[in-house]
Tab-separated table of C-alpha atoms in Angstrom:
chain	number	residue	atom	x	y	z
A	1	UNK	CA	-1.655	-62.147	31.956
A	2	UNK	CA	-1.114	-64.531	34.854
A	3	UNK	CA	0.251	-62.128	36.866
A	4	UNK	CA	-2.364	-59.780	36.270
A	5	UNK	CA	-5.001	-62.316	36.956
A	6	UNK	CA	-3.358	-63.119	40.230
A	7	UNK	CA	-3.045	-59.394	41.741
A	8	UNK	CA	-6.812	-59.024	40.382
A	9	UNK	CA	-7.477	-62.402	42.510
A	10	UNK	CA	-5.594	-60.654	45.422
A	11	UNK	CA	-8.137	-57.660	45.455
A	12	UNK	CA	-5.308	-55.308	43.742
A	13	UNK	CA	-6.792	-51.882	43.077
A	14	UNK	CA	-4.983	-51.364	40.294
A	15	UNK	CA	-2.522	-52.545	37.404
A	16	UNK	CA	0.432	-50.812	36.672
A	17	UNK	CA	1.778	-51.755	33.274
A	18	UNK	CA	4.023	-50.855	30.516
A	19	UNK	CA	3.678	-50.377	26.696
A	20	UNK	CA	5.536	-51.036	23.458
A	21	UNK	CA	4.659	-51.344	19.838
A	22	UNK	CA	5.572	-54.236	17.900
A	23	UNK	CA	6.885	-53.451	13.950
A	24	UNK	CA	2.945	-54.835	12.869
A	25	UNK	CA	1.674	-52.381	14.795
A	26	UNK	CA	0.313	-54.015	17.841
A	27	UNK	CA	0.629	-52.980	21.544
A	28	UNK	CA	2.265	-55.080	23.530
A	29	UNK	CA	2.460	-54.988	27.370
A	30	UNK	CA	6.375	-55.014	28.205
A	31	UNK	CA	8.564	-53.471	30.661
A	32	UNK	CA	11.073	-53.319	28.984
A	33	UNK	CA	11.543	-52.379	24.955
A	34	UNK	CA	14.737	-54.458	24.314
A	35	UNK	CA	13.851	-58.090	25.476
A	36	UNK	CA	17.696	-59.229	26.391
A	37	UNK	CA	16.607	-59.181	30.551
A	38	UNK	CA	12.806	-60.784	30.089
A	39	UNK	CA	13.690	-63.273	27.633
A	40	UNK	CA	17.489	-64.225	26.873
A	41	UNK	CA	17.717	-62.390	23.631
A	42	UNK	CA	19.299	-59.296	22.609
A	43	UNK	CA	16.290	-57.931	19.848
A	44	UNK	CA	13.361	-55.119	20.352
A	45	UNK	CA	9.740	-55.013	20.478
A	46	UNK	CA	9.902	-52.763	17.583
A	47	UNK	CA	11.784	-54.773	15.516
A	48	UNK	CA	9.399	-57.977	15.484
A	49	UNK	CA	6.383	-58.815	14.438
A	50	UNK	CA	3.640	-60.075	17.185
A	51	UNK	CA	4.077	-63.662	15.835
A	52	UNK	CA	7.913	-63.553	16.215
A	53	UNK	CA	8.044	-62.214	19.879
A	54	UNK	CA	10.204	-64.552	22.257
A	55	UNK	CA	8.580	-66.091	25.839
A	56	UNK	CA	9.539	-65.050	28.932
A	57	UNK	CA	12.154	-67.218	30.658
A	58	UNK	CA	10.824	-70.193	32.926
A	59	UNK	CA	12.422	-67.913	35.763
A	60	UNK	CA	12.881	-63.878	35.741
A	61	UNK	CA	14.228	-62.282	38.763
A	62	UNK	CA	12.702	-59.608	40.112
A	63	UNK	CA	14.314	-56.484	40.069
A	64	UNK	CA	13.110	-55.027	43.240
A	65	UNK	CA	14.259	-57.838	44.753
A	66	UNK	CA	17.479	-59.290	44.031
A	67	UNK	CA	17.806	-62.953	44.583
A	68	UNK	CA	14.235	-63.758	44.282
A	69	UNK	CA	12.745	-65.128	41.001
A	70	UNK	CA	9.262	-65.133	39.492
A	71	UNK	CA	8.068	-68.228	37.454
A	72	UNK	CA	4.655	-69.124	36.018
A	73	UNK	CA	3.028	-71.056	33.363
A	74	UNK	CA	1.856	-68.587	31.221
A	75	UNK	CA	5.549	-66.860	29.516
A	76	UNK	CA	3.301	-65.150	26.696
A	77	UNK	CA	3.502	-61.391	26.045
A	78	UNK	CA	0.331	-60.070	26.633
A	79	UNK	CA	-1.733	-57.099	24.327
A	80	UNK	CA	-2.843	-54.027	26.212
A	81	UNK	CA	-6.402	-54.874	24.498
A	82	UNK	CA	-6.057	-58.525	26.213
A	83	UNK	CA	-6.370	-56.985	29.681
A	84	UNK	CA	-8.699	-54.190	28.858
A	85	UNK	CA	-10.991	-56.973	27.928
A	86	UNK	CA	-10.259	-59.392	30.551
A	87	UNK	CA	-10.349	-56.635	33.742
A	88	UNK	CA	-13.299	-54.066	31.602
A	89	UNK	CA	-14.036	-52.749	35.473
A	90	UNK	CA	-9.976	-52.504	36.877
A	91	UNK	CA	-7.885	-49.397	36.611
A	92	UNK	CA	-5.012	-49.671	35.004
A	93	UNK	CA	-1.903	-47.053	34.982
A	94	UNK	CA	-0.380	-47.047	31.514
A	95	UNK	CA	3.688	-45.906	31.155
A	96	UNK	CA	4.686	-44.558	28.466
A	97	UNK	CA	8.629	-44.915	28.346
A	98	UNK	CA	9.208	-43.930	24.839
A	99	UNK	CA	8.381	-41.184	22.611
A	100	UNK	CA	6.101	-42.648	20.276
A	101	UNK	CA	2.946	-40.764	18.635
A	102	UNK	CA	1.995	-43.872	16.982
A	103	UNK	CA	1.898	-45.506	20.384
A	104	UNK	CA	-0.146	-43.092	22.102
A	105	UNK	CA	-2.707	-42.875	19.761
A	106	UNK	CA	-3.297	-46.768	19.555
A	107	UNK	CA	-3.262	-46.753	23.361
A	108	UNK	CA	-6.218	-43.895	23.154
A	109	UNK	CA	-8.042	-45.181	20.766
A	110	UNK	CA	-8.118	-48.576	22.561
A	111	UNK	CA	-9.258	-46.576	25.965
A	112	UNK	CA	-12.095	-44.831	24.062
A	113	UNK	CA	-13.221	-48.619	22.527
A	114	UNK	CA	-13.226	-49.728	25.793
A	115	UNK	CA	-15.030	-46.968	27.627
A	116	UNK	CA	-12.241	-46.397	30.037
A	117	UNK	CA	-10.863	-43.355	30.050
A	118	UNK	CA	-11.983	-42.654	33.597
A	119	UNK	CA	-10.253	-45.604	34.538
A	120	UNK	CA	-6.961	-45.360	32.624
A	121	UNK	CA	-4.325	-43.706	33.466
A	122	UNK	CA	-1.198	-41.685	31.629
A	123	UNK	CA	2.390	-42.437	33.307
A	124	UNK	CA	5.573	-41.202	32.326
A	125	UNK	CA	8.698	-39.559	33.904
A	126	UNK	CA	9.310	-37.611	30.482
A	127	UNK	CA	7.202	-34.392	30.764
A	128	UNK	CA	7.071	-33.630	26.808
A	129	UNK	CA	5.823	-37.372	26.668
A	130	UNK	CA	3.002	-36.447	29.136
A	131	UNK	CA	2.155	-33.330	27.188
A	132	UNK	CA	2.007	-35.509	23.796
A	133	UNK	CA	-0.120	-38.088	25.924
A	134	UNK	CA	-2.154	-35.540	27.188
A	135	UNK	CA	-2.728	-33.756	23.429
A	136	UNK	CA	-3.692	-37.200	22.430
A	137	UNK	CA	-5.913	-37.882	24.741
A	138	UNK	CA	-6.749	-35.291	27.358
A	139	UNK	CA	-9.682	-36.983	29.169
A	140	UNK	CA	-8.017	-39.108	30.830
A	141	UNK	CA	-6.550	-38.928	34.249
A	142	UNK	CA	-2.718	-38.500	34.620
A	143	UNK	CA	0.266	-38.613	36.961
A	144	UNK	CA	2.990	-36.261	37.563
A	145	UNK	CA	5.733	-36.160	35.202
A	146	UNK	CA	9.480	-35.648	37.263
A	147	UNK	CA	9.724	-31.988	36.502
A	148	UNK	CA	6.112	-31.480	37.558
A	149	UNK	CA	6.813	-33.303	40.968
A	150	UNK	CA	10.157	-30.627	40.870
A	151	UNK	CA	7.722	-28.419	40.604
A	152	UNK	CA	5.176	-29.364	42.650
A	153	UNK	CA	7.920	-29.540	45.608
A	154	UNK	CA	8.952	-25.876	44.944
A	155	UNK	CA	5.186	-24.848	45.438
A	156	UNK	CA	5.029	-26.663	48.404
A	157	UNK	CA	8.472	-25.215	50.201
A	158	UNK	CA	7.014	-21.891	49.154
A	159	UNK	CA	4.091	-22.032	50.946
A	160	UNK	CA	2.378	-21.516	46.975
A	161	UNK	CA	1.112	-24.496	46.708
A	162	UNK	CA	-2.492	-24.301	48.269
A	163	UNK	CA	-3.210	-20.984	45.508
A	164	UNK	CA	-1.941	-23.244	42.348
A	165	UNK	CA	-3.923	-25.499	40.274
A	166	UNK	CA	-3.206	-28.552	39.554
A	167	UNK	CA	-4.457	-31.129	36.991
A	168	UNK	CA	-2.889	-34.175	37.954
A	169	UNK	CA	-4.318	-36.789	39.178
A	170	UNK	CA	-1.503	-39.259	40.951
A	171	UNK	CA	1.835	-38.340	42.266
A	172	UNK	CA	3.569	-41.847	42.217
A	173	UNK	CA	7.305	-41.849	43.477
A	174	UNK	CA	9.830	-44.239	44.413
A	175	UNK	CA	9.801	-45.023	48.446
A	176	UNK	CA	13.458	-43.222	48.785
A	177	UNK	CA	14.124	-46.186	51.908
A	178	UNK	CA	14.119	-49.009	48.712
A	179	UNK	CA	16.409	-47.424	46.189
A	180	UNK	CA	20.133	-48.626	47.238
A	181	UNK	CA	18.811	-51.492	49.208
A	182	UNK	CA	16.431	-53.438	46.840
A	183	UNK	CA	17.594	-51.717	43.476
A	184	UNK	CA	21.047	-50.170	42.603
A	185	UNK	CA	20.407	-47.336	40.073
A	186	UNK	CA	22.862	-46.777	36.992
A	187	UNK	CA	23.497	-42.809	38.445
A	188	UNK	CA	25.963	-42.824	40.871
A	189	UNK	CA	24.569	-40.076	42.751
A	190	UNK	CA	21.621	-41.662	43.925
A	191	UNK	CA	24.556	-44.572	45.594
A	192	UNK	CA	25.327	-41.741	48.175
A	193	UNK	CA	23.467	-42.538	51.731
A	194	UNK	CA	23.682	-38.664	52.251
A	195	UNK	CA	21.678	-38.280	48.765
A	196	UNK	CA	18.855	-40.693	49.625
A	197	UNK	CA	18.806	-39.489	53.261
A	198	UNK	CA	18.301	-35.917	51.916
A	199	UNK	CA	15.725	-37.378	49.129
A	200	UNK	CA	14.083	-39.122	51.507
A	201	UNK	CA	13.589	-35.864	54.183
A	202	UNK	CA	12.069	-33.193	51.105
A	203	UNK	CA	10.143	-35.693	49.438
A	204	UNK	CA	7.960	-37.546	52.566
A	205	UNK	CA	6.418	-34.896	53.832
A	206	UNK	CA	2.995	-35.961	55.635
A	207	UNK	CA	1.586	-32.448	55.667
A	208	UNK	CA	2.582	-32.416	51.621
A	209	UNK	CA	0.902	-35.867	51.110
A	210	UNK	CA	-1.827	-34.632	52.769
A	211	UNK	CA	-2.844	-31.941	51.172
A	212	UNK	CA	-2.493	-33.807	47.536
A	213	UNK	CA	-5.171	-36.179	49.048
A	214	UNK	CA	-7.532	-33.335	50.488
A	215	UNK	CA	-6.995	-32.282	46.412
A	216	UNK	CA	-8.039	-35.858	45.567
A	217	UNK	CA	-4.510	-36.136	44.294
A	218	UNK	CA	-3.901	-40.020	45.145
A	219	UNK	CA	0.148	-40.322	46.112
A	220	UNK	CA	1.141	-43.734	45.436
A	221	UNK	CA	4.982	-45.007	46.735
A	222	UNK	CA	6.663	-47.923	45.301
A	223	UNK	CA	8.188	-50.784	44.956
A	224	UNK	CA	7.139	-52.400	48.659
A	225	UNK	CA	8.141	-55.709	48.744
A	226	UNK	CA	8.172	-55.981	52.179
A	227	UNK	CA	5.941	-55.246	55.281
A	228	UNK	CA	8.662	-52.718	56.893
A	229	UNK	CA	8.234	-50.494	53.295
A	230	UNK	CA	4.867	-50.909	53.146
A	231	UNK	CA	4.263	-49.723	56.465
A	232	UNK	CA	6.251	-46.670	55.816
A	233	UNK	CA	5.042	-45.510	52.822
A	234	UNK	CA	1.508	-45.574	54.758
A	235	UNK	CA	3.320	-44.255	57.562
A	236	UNK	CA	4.425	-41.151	55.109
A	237	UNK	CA	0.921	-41.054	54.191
A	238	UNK	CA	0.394	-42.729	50.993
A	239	UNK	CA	-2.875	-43.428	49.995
A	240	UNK	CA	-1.646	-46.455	47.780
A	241	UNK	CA	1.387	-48.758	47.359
A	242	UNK	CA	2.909	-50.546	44.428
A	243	UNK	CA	4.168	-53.995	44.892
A	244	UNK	CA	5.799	-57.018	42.895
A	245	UNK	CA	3.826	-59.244	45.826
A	246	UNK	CA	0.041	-58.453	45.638
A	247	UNK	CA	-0.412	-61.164	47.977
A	248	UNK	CA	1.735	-59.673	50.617
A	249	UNK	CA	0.244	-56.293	50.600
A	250	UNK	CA	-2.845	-57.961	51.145
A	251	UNK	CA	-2.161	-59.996	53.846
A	252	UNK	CA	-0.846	-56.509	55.243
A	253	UNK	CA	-4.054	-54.860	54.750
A	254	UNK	CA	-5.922	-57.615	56.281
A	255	UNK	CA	-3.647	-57.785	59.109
A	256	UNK	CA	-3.330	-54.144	60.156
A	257	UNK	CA	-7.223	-53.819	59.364
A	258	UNK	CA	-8.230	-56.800	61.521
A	259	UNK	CA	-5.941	-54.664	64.422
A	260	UNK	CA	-8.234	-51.440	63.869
């Protein structure tokens, strides 16, 4: 929650979370399910009860940045329902990692309590995920899954893709530049300097970008953690960044906006 406060305090324009559900039945905000890397031991979200969940280390390196560590005072796990009520006005993008009905729902119903379902937003890689999210709730705004963006990049090198719907809202993709230098993948494929070079040449496309804006489609690239990647993903034409530094990307903003 203190990080959250402190990108809100930054003028973030959104909050880009994850969710689990503890063995009670509560949704907890977590990256990650198994809590070995956020907290020193080896258990899972689901197999604890919200009472029995560990803290946070006094230091947790940042994966998008080897080397560096965050710290704060507050090493709580935070409830989805905890920042709904504490942000009622912020978006919030909401990933759902793991294919959980049960998890879903709770998440929906909490949106509809709230009154934000204009404001929150479905996330997932995992397209039959997204279409379980999107049965569950199918109000709310959503991203594109990875076989939509597959998709979505075949309509486009087709010259299809101005006579095809489309009912996403976000396109949100790694910043191909980032991947081997800030964060070294499990596949080996994506290791290869050819790979990402290739990635890097379909997937930026201004004219692309472009368009998905003129749709309203917002294209968001991440994780900039420094003012080189942040200027290229605006560069590429990204109307949005994700960062593990809100206070850097708005120093950026104010910086390159004081220049215009």
């Amino acid at each position: 929650m203190e990080a959250f406060t402190h990108a809100v305090e930054q003028g973030t324009g959104m909050l880009e979370l994850d969710c689990h559900l503890t063995r009670d039945g509560h949704v907890v905000v977590s990256h990650d399910e198994n809590l070995l890397r956020q907290t020193g031991r080896d258990v899972t979200i689901s197999s604890l009860n919200l009472e029995d969940l560990p803290l946070y280390k006094d230091r947790l390196e940042v994966t998008f940045n080897a080397g560096r560590y965050s710290t704060g005072t507050d090493r709580k796990f935070t409830l989805l329902e905890e920042v709904f009520r504490k942000f009622p006005k912020m978006p919030v993008n909401i990933e759902i990692k793991e294919d959980n009905s049960l998890l879903m729902e709770k998440a929906s119903n909490m949106v509809k309590q709230y009154d934000r379902e204009d404001l929150t937003v479905w996330a997932t890689v995992d397209s039959t995920i997204m279409e379980k999210c999107r049965r569950t709730n199918s109000t709310m705004p959503y991203s594109f899954s990875m076989r939509r963006g597959l998709q979505l990049l075949l309509l486009y090198y087709s010259g299809l893709l101005p006579f095809v719907p489309l009912g996403e809202s976000f396109l949100q993709f790694y910043l191909p530049r980032i991947i081997n230098r800030t964060y070294i993948p499990e596949e080996r494929l994506l290791k290869n300097r050819m790979v990402i070079y290739l990635i890097e040449k379909l997937t930026m496309r201004k004219s692309l970008f472009k368009h998905l804006a003129n749709r309203g489609i917002q294209v968001h690239l991440f994780v900039c953690n420094e003012d080189p990647d942040i200027e290229a993903a605006f560069e590429a034409g990204a109307t949005g960044v994700m960062t593990d530094y809100p206070t850097l990307l708005t120093d950026y903003l104010h910086r390159h906006r004081s220049q215009d």
